[in-house]
CSV table of C-alpha atoms (C1' of nucleotides) in Angstrom, one decimal:
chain,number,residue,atom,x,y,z
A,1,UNK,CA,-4.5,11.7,-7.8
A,2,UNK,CA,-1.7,9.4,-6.3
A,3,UNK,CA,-1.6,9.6,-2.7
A,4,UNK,CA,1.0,7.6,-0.8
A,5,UNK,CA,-1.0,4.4,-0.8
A,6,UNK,CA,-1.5,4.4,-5.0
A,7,UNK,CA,2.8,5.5,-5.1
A,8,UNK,CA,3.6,2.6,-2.9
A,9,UNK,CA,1.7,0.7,-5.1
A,10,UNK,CA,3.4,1.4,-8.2
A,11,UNK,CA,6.9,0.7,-6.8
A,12,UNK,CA,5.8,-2.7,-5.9
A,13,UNK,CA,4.3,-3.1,-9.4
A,14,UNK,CA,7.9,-2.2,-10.8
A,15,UNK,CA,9.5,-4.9,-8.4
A,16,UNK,CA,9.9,-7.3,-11.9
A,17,UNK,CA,12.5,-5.0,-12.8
A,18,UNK,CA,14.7,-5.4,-10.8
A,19,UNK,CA,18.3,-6.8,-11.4
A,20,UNK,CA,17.2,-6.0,-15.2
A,21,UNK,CA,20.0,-3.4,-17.1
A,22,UNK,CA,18.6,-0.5,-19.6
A,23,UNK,CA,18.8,-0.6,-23.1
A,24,UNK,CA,17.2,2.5,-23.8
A,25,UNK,CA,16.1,6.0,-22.7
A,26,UNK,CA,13.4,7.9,-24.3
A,27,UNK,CA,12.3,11.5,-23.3
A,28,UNK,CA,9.6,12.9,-25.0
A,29,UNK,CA,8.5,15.9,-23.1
A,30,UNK,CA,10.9,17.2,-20.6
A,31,UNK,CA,9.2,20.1,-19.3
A,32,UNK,CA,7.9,18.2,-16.5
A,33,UNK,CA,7.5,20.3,-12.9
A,34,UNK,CA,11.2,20.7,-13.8
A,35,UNK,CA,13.2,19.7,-16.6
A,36,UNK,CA,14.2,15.9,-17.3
A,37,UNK,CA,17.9,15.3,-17.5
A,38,UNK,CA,18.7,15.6,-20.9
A,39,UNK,CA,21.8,13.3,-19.8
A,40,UNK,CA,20.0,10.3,-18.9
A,41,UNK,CA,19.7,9.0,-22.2
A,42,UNK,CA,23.5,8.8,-22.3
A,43,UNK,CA,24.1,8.1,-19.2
A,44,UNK,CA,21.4,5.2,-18.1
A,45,UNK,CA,21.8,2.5,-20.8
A,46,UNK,CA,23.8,-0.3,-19.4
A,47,UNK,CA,23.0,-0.2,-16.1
A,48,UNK,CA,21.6,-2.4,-13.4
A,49,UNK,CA,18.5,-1.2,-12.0
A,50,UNK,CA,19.4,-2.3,-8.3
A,51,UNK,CA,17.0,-1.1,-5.8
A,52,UNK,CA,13.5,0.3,-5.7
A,53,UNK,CA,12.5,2.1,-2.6
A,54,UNK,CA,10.2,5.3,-1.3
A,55,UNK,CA,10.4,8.1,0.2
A,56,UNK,CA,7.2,10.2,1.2
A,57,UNK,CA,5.6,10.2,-2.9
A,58,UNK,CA,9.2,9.8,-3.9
A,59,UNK,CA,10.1,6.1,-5.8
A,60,UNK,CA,14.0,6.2,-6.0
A,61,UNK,CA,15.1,3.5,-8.5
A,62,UNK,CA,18.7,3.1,-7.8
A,63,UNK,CA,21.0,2.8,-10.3
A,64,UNK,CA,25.1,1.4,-10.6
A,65,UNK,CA,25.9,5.3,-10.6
A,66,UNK,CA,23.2,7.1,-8.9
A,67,UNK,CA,19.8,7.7,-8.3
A,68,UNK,CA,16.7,7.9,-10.8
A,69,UNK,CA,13.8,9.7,-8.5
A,70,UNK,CA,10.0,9.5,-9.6
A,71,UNK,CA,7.1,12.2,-8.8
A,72,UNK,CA,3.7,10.9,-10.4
A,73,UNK,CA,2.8,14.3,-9.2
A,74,UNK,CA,-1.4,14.5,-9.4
A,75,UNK,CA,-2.1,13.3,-12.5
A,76,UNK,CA,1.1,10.9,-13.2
A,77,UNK,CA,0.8,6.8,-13.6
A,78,UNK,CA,4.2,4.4,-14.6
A,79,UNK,CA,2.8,1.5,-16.5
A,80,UNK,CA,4.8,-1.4,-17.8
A,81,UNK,CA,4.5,-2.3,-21.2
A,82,UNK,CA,6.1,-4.7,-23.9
A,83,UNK,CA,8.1,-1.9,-25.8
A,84,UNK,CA,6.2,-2.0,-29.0
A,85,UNK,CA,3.2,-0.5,-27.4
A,86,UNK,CA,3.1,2.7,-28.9
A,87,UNK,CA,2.8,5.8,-26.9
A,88,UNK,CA,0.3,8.1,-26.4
A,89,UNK,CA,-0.3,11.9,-26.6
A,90,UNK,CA,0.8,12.5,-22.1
A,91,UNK,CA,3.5,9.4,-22.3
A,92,UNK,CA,6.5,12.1,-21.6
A,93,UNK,CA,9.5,9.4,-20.5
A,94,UNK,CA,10.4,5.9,-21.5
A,95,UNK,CA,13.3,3.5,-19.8
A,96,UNK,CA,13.4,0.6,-21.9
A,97,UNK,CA,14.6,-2.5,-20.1
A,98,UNK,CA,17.0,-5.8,-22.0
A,99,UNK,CA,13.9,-7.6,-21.9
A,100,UNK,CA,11.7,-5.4,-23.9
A,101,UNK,CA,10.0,-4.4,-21.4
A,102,UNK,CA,9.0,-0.3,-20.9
A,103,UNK,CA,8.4,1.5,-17.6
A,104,UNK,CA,7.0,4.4,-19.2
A,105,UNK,CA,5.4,8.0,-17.8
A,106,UNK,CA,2.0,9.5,-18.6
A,107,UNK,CA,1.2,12.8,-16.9
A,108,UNK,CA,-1.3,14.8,-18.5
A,109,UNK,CA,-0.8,17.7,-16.2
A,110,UNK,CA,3.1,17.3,-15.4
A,111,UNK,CA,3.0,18.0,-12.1
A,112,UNK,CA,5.1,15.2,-12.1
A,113,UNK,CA,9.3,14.9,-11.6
A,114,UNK,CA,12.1,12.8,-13.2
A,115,UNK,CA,15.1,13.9,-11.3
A,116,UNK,CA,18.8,11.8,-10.6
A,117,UNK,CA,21.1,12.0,-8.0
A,118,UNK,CA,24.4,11.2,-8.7
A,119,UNK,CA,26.1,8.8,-6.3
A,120,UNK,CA,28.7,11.0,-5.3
A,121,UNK,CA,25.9,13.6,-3.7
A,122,UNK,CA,25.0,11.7,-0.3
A,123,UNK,CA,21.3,13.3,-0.1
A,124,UNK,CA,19.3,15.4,-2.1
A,125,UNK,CA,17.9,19.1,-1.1
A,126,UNK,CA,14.3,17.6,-2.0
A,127,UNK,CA,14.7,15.0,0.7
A,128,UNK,CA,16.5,16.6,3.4
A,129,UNK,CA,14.2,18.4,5.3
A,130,UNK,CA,11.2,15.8,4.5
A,131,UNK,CA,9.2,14.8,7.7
A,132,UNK,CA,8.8,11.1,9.3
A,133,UNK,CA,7.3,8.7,7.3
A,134,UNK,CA,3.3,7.8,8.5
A,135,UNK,CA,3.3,4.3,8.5
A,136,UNK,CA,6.9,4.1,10.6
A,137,UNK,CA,7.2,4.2,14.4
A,138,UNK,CA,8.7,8.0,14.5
A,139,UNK,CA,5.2,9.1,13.4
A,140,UNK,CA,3.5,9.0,17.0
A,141,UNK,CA,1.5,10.6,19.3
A,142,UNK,CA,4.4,12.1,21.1
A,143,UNK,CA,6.3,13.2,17.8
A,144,UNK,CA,3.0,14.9,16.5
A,145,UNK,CA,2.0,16.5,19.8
A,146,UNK,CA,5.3,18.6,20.4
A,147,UNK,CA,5.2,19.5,16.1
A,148,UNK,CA,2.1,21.2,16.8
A,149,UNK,CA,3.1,22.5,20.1
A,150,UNK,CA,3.5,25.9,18.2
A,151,UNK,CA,1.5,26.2,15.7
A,152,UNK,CA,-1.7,27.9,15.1
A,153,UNK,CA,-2.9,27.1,11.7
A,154,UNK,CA,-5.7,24.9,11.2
A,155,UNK,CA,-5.0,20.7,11.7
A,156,UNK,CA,-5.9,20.0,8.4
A,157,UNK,CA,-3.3,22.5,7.0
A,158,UNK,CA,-0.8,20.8,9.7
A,159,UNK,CA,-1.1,17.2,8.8
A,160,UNK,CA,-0.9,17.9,5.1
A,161,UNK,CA,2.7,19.6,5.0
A,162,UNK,CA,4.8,17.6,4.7
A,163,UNK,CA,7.5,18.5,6.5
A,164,UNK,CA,5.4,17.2,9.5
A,165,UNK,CA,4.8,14.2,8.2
A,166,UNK,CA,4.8,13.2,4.9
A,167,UNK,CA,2.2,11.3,2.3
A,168,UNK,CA,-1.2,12.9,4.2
A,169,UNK,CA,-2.9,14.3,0.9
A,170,UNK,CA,-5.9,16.3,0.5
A,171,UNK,CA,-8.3,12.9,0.2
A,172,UNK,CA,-6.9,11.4,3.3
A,173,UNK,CA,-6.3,14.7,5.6
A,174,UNK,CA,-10.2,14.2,5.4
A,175,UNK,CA,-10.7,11.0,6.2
A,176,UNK,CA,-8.0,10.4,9.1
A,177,UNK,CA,-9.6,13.9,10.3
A,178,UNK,CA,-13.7,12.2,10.7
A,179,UNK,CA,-12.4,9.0,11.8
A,180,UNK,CA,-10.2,10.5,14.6
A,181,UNK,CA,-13.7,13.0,15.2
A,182,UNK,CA,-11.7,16.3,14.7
A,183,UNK,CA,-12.9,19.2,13.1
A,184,UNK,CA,-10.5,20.0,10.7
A,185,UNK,CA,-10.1,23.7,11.8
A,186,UNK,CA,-8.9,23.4,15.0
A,187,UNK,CA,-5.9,25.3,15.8
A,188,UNK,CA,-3.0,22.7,15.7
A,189,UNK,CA,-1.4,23.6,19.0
A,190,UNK,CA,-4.9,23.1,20.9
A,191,UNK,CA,-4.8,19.1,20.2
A,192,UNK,CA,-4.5,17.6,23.6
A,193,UNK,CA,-2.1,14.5,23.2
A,194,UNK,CA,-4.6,12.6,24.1
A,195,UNK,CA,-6.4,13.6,20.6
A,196,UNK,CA,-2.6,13.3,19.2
A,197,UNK,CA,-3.0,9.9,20.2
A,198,UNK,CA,-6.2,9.1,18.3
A,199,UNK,CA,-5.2,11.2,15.2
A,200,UNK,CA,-1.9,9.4,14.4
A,201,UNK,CA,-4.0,6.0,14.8
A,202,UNK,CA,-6.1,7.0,12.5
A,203,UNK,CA,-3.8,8.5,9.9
A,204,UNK,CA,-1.9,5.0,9.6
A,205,UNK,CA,-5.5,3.1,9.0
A,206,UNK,CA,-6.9,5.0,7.0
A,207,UNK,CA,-3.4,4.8,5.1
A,208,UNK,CA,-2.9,1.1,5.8
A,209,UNK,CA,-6.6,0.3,4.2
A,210,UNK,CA,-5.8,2.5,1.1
A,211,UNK,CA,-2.6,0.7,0.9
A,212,UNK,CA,-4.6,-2.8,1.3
A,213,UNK,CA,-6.9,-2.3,-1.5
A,214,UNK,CA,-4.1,-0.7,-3.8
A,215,UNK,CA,-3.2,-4.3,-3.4
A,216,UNK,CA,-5.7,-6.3,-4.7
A,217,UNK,CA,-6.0,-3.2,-7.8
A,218,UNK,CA,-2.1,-4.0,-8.7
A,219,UNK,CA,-2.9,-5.7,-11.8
A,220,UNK,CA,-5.1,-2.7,-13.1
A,221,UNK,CA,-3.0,-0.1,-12.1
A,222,UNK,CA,-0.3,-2.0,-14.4
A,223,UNK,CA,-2.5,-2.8,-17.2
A,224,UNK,CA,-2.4,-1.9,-21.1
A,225,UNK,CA,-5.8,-1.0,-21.4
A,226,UNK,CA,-6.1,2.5,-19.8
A,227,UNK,CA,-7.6,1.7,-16.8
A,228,UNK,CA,-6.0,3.5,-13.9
A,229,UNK,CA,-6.9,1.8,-11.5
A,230,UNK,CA,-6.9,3.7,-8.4
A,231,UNK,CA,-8.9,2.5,-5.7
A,232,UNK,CA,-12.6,2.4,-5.6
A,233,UNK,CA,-12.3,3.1,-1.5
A,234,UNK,CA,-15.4,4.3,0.4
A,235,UNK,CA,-15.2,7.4,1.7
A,236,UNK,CA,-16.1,8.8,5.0
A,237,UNK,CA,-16.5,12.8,4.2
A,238,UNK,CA,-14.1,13.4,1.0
A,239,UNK,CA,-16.3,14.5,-1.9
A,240,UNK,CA,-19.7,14.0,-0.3
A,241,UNK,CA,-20.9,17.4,0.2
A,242,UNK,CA,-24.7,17.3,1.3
A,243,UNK,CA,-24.8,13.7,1.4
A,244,UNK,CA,-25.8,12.0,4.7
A,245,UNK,CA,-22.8,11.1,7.4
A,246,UNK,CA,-22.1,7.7,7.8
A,247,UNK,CA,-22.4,8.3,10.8
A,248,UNK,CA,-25.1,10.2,12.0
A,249,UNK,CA,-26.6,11.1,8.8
A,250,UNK,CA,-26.4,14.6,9.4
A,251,UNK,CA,-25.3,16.6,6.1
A,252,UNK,CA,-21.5,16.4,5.3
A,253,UNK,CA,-20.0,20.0,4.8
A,254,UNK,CA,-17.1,21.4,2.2
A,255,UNK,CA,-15.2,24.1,3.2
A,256,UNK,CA,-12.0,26.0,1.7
A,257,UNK,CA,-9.2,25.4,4.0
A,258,UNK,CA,-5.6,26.4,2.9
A,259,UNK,CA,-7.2,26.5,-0.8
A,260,UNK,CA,-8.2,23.1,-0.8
A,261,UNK,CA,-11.3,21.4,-0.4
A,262,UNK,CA,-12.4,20.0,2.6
A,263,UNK,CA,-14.8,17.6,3.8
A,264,UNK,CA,-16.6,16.8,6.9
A,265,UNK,CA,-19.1,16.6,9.6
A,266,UNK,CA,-20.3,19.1,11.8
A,267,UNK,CA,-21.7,16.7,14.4
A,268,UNK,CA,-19.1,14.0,14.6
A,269,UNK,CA,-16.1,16.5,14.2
A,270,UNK,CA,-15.4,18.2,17.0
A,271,UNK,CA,-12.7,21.6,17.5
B,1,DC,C1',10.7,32.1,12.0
B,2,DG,C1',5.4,30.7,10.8
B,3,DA,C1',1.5,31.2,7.9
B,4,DA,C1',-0.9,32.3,3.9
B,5,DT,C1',-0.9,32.7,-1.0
B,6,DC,C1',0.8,31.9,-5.7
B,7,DT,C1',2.2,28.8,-9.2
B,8,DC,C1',2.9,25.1,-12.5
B,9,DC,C1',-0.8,22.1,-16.1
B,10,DT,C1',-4.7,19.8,-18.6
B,11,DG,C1',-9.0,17.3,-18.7
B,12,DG,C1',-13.6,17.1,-17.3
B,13,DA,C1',-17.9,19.2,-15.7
B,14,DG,C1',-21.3,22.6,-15.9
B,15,DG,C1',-23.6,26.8,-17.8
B,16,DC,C1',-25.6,29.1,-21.7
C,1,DT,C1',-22.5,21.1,-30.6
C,2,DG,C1',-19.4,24.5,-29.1
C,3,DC,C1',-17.3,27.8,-26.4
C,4,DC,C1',-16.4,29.7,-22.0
C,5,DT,C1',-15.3,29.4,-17.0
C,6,DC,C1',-14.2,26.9,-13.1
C,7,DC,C1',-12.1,23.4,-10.6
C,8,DA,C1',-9.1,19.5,-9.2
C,9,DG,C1',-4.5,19.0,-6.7
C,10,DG,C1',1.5,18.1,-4.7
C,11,DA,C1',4.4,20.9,-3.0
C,12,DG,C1',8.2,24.3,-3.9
C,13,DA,C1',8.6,29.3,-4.3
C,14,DT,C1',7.2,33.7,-2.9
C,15,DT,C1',5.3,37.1,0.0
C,16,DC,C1',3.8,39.0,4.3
DNA sequence: CGAATCTCCTGGAGGC
DNA sequence: TGCCTCCAGGAGATTC
């Protein structure tokens, strides 16, 4: 389940590609969460791949005439392979690179997106209304207190949309939640900024730890042999219902919140 | 407008 | 061993 930490990952693992031009396009299965361009098999071969950036779980690859945008989705992984590799049954999209070299798409559940954004369109309606970025100075205390200054819904439900902020999935809403000692159903609006303070802290290290050990993982995440790699991180509350609190060794609870399963501790998480 | 619910999809786990 | 049911989850679309 990519989080921001494994999608930042991944573009850094498809770094070696840049400067490279495309020989080939291959779609295999274009009903992804929506259709792949049919046109990119036309329209990519021969150009540069320029840039690699991210937005939110966005990668935009950036092209000589536009924009190639990325969703890995829940279940979606980019590997890099020497062209010959043959695909397998949930490989959906190939861009084969001068160099033989394949970035290609599995996503068993295609949840995932391949979109493109023509230079001549400035932004795209996917982006626009996106909130800050977590790891980046607009995400603070004061930003966060004044975006829940009206709202009632629970934190957890808060922190995870991502017009608020982006990249806080279901694992880490969890996490950032116990380490900054806030119960997760706490009306949003009721955070003092004081706990707004605390909260966005612990967002970007729980974040910037993920991020760390997607690091050291990089080579599994890109390798032929099926392994995906994600990161072995231990956690705090997220899937360890009944099991003893790190903390205080009190049982961790799971609750529904929002349809979604969340973890955490009635002792160390306060409303 | 905010908030809650629905929806896409498949693999894996658990029950019988 | 096989079939059934349930669950996981990002985030836009839909409904209230």
């Amino acid at each position: 389940m990519p989080e921001l930490p494994e999608v930042e990952t991944t573009r850094r693992g498809l770094l070696p590609l840049l400067g490279k031009a495309v020989k080939s396009v291959t779609i295999r299965h274009a009903t992804l969460r929506w259709p792949i361009p049919k046109f990119l098999p036309e329209t990519l071969p021969s150009q540069t791949l320029r840039g690699l950036s991210r937005r939110a779980k966005y990668i935009l690859c950036e092209f000589d005439s536009g924009t190639l945008l990325l969703h890995l989705g829940m279940s979606g992984r980019i590997q890099l392979l020497d062209c010959n590799y043959p695909p397998e049954k949930h490989d959906h999209f190939d861009i084969e690179f001068a160099d033989n070299q394949v970035l290609r798409l599995r996503d068993p559940r295609r949840f995932g997106a391949v979109l493109w954004i023509d230079n001549k369109e400035n932004n795209h309606t996917l982006l626009n209304s996106l909130g800050p970025e977590p790891l980046e100075d607009g995400f603070n205390a004061k930003y966060l207190h004044k975006a829940l200054s009206n709202k009632t819904l629970a934190i957890k439900n808060a922190i995870m949309d991502g017009h608020l902020v982006v990249g806080v999935g279901n694992i880490y809403a969890s996490e950032s939640l116990f380490r900054a000692r806030i119960h997760p159903e706490t009306a949003a609006k009721q955070l003092t900024v004081k706990r707004c303070e605390k909260l966005v802290l612990e967002i970007k290290s729980t974040l910037h730890d993920a991020l760390a050990a997607g690091g050291s993982s990089l080579r599994d995440f890109f390798g032929t042999d099926g392994n995906p790699g994600y990161f072995q991180q231990e956690y705090f509350v997220y899937g360890r219902t009944d099991k003893p609190c790190k903390v205080c060794a009190k049982p961790i609870k799971c609750i529904r919140l929002g349809q979604r399963s969340t973890f955490f501790c009635e002792h160390c998480q306060k409303q």
